[in-house]
């Protein structure tokens, strides 16, 4: 047969010693994603991630809807972190439409996005716990997460999919007496997550399973272009809230958590430290927020871009830097919306981390990447 | 009815003065200030490559360089070695059917150099667009930047399947997100339309 296979369908000959194993897409250890793993005995020789099982064409849909109608569907990739996913899109749309945001709205956004960051990390921590066989670590974060979900429900009216940020501010103001309730809940939440150290992070079994597995060196973390907790666990001091502060992060005191080890343990501890930092930021923001004022600048019904224009905005989400590239041609719909998501960027590290690891270490390495399959597929 | 009393309605229609027109404020023309640090970055590239590159814009924290496909690899190497950028954040394709071209945009950042932490260098290049694409086997081709920036690996695979831009020299030009048996147009091209829209 002279039929030429298109690039991408060429078959790979596998050695007799080496077995190919499909992990996923229905396997709970990989999320909605397939990992094609080649193993020699108990050791992983090669790993080929195959995402795309939850690809929903968000970027294509965004070309058909105007700047406001895009809001409810662009937050779907990560519903637990929906404020942070929308954040760069909203910042970009504001620049394209040309609209100012009031000071109070900026503080409300910071509070909402920090609450959302904690909600996301708690969900991730619950999954990380259960895949390491630690049932208590599944129950506790899943329960304590409710505290913050209740707060977000008070602000936005929805438990997970908020659609709260709009170009020009936020959808509605904080409820009356919110500052006191929020402060009380956040203080309790902080006290509660500090207890996780004793049961999880100082647990000798967890340390034995995650120390020195999947080590990512500082040099490689930079070369692969990883971001967020993966990058900071490898000793790179980079957090967009400090390096390129957006909205009012400039006025807040944000501390960047950095660890040098670069192993699964460090990658799983950084998000937990981030939650403690988020509690600090929320308390600062609650003190500094202007007590009154508008939270939403009025928009025309069908806002248009100013002409040929392109913006690239990025924020620090629960998983790392999240960018949004918007191209406008002066119509009511954006010409192109591209989400540059942290999960997709961190995925490139996975084959390199798993090479040479034991198969049993795969879940701990995979989930330590803070990977969210739906976000990577978009 | 006396003659003294005047019908207010009749009077209004004849003698009322038109209200003063609202004064339309003309928007003040703010002189565009080109930030100095960003200008120095674009100057270095222009100095090195002359008229092979074109500066798209120089804004706060963002510099855009447009370059032809034959020079994109050299420019990327200079950006890495001469300007200390070290990773690519995002690779986006943008389809322009009216120009018969597909634009590929690299957003390049730096972790190591703290003076560049805020900066994003936007490197844009264009590939020829085919009306009836055969992804991988037509003229829609660009040189890969994977040997310059390792981090573009999955991003370029995504652009290949979504726009049909084949990256020459990329070691792994397979589908990533789409199903293996996808037999339609590359879906993010403008001529692929959503049903009912």
Coordinates of C-alpha atoms in Angstrom, one line a residue, chain B:
Chain B
X1 CA -63.4 85.0 27.8
X2 CA -61.6 88.3 27.8
X3 CA -58.9 89.3 25.4
X4 CA -56.5 89.7 28.2
X5 CA -56.3 86.1 29.0
X6 CA -54.1 84.4 26.6
X7 CA -54.3 80.9 25.7
X8 CA -51.0 79.6 27.0
X9 CA -50.9 76.8 24.5
X10 CA -51.3 79.0 21.5
X11 CA -48.6 81.4 22.9
X12 CA -46.1 78.6 23.5
X13 CA -46.1 77.3 20.0
X14 CA -45.4 80.8 18.6
X15 CA -42.9 82.4 20.9
X16 CA -41.2 79.9 23.1
X17 CA -37.4 80.1 22.8
X18 CA -35.7 76.9 21.9
X19 CA -33.8 75.5 24.9
X20 CA -30.0 76.0 24.8
X21 CA -28.3 73.1 23.1
X22 CA -26.2 71.0 25.3
X23 CA -22.6 71.8 24.9
X24 CA -20.9 68.8 23.3
X25 CA -17.4 68.4 24.9
X26 CA -14.9 67.4 22.4
X27 CA -12.7 64.6 23.8
X28 CA -9.3 66.1 24.6
X29 CA -6.5 64.7 22.5
X30 CA -4.1 63.2 24.9
X31 CA -0.6 63.0 23.4
X32 CA 0.5 59.4 23.2
X33 CA 3.4 58.9 25.5
X34 CA 5.6 56.0 24.4
X35 CA 7.1 54.3 27.5
X36 CA 10.9 54.5 27.4
X37 CA 11.8 51.0 28.6
X38 CA 9.4 49.4 26.2
X39 CA 10.8 51.6 23.4
X40 CA 14.3 50.5 24.2
X41 CA 13.3 46.8 23.7
X42 CA 11.7 47.4 20.3
X43 CA 14.7 49.6 19.3
X44 CA 17.1 46.8 20.0
X45 CA 15.2 44.5 17.7
X46 CA 14.8 47.1 15.0
X47 CA 18.5 47.9 15.3
X48 CA 19.4 44.2 14.8
X49 CA 17.0 43.3 12.0
X50 CA 16.4 46.6 10.3
X51 CA 13.4 46.6 7.9
X52 CA 12.9 42.9 8.2
X53 CA 10.7 43.6 11.3
X54 CA 7.9 46.0 11.8
X55 CA 7.0 47.4 15.2
X56 CA 3.2 46.8 15.7
X57 CA 2.8 48.9 18.8
X58 CA 4.7 50.0 21.9
X59 CA 2.3 50.3 24.8
X60 CA 2.8 50.0 28.6
X61 CA 4.3 46.6 29.3
X62 CA 3.5 45.3 25.8
X63 CA 5.6 45.5 22.7
X64 CA 4.4 44.0 19.4
X65 CA 6.8 43.0 16.6
X66 CA 5.4 41.8 13.2
X67 CA 7.8 39.7 11.2
X68 CA 7.7 37.7 8.0
X69 CA 7.7 33.9 8.2
X70 CA 11.3 33.6 6.8
X71 CA 12.7 35.7 9.6
X72 CA 10.6 34.6 12.6
X73 CA 13.1 31.9 13.7
X74 CA 16.0 34.4 13.8
X75 CA 14.1 37.0 15.6
X76 CA 12.9 34.5 18.2
X77 CA 16.5 33.4 18.8
X78 CA 17.6 37.0 19.2
X79 CA 14.7 37.6 21.7
X80 CA 15.9 34.6 23.7
X81 CA 19.7 35.2 23.6
X82 CA 19.9 38.9 23.3
X83 CA 16.9 40.1 25.3
X84 CA 16.6 37.4 28.0
X85 CA 13.1 36.3 27.4
X86 CA 12.8 32.7 28.4
X87 CA 9.3 31.3 27.9
X88 CA 6.2 31.5 25.7
X89 CA 2.9 32.1 27.5
X90 CA 0.5 31.7 24.7
X91 CA 0.4 30.9 21.0
X92 CA -2.8 32.1 19.3
X93 CA -3.9 31.8 15.7
X94 CA -6.0 34.5 14.2
X95 CA -7.7 33.8 10.8
X96 CA -7.9 36.6 8.2
X97 CA -9.7 35.2 5.2
X98 CA -9.9 38.7 3.6
X99 CA -6.1 38.9 3.5
X100 CA -5.8 35.2 2.7
X101 CA -3.5 34.8 5.7
X102 CA -3.4 33.2 9.1
X103 CA -1.7 35.1 11.8
X104 CA 0.2 33.3 14.6
X105 CA 0.9 35.4 17.7
X106 CA 3.5 34.4 20.3
X107 CA 3.2 36.0 23.7
X108 CA 6.7 35.8 25.2
X109 CA 7.6 36.6 28.8
X110 CA 10.5 36.3 31.2
X111 CA 10.8 34.7 34.6
X112 CA 14.5 35.0 35.2
X113 CA 15.1 38.7 34.4
X114 CA 13.2 40.7 37.0
X115 CA 13.2 43.9 34.9
X116 CA 11.2 42.1 32.3
X117 CA 8.7 40.5 34.8
X118 CA 5.9 42.9 33.7
X119 CA 6.7 42.7 30.0
X120 CA 5.1 40.7 27.3
X121 CA 6.7 40.7 23.9
X122 CA 4.2 39.9 21.2
X123 CA 5.7 38.3 18.2
X124 CA 3.4 38.0 15.2
X125 CA 3.9 36.3 11.9
X126 CA 1.7 35.3 9.1
X127 CA 1.2 32.1 7.1
X128 CA -0.4 31.7 3.7
X129 CA -4.0 30.5 3.9
X130 CA -5.5 27.9 1.6
X131 CA -9.2 28.0 0.7
X132 CA -9.5 24.3 0.7
X133 CA -7.1 23.2 3.5
X134 CA -5.4 19.8 3.7
X135 CA -3.8 20.3 7.1
X136 CA -0.1 19.2 7.0
X137 CA 0.0 18.8 3.2
X138 CA -0.6 22.3 1.9
X139 CA 1.2 25.7 1.8
X140 CA 0.0 26.8 5.2
X141 CA 3.3 26.4 6.9
X142 CA 5.6 28.2 9.4
X143 CA 8.9 27.3 10.9
X144 CA 8.5 26.0 14.4
X145 CA 9.9 27.8 17.4
X146 CA 10.1 24.7 19.5
X147 CA 13.9 24.5 19.3
X148 CA 14.1 28.1 20.6
X149 CA 11.4 28.0 23.2
X150 CA 10.6 24.5 24.4
X151 CA 7.4 25.8 26.0
X152 CA 5.6 26.2 22.6
X153 CA 5.3 22.4 22.1
X154 CA 1.6 21.9 23.0
X155 CA 0.6 25.4 21.9
X156 CA 1.8 24.8 18.4
X157 CA 0.1 21.5 18.3
X158 CA -3.1 23.2 19.2
X159 CA -2.7 25.9 16.5
X160 CA -2.0 23.1 14.0
X161 CA -5.3 21.3 14.7
X162 CA -7.4 24.5 15.1
X163 CA -6.1 26.4 12.1
X164 CA -4.2 23.9 10.0
X165 CA -0.9 25.7 10.3
X166 CA 1.8 23.1 9.9
X167 CA 5.0 23.8 11.9
X168 CA 8.0 22.6 10.0
X169 CA 10.5 20.9 12.3
X170 CA 8.1 20.4 15.2
X171 CA 8.9 16.8 16.4
X172 CA 5.3 15.9 17.3
X173 CA 2.7 17.4 15.0
X174 CA -0.2 15.3 16.2
X175 CA -3.8 16.3 17.1
X176 CA -4.2 17.4 20.7
X177 CA -7.7 18.4 21.6
X178 CA -9.8 17.4 18.6
X179 CA -10.8 13.8 18.1
X180 CA -8.5 11.7 15.9
X181 CA -11.2 11.2 13.3
X182 CA -12.1 14.9 12.8
X183 CA -12.6 15.3 9.1
X184 CA -13.9 18.8 8.8
X185 CA -12.3 22.2 8.4
X186 CA -9.9 23.3 11.2
X187 CA -12.6 24.6 13.5
X188 CA -11.3 28.0 14.5
X189 CA -11.1 29.2 10.9
X190 CA -13.7 31.8 10.1
X191 CA -15.3 29.7 7.4
X192 CA -16.1 26.9 9.9
X193 CA -19.4 28.2 11.2
X194 CA -21.5 27.1 14.2
X195 CA -24.8 25.6 13.1
X196 CA -27.7 28.0 13.5
X197 CA -25.6 31.1 13.7

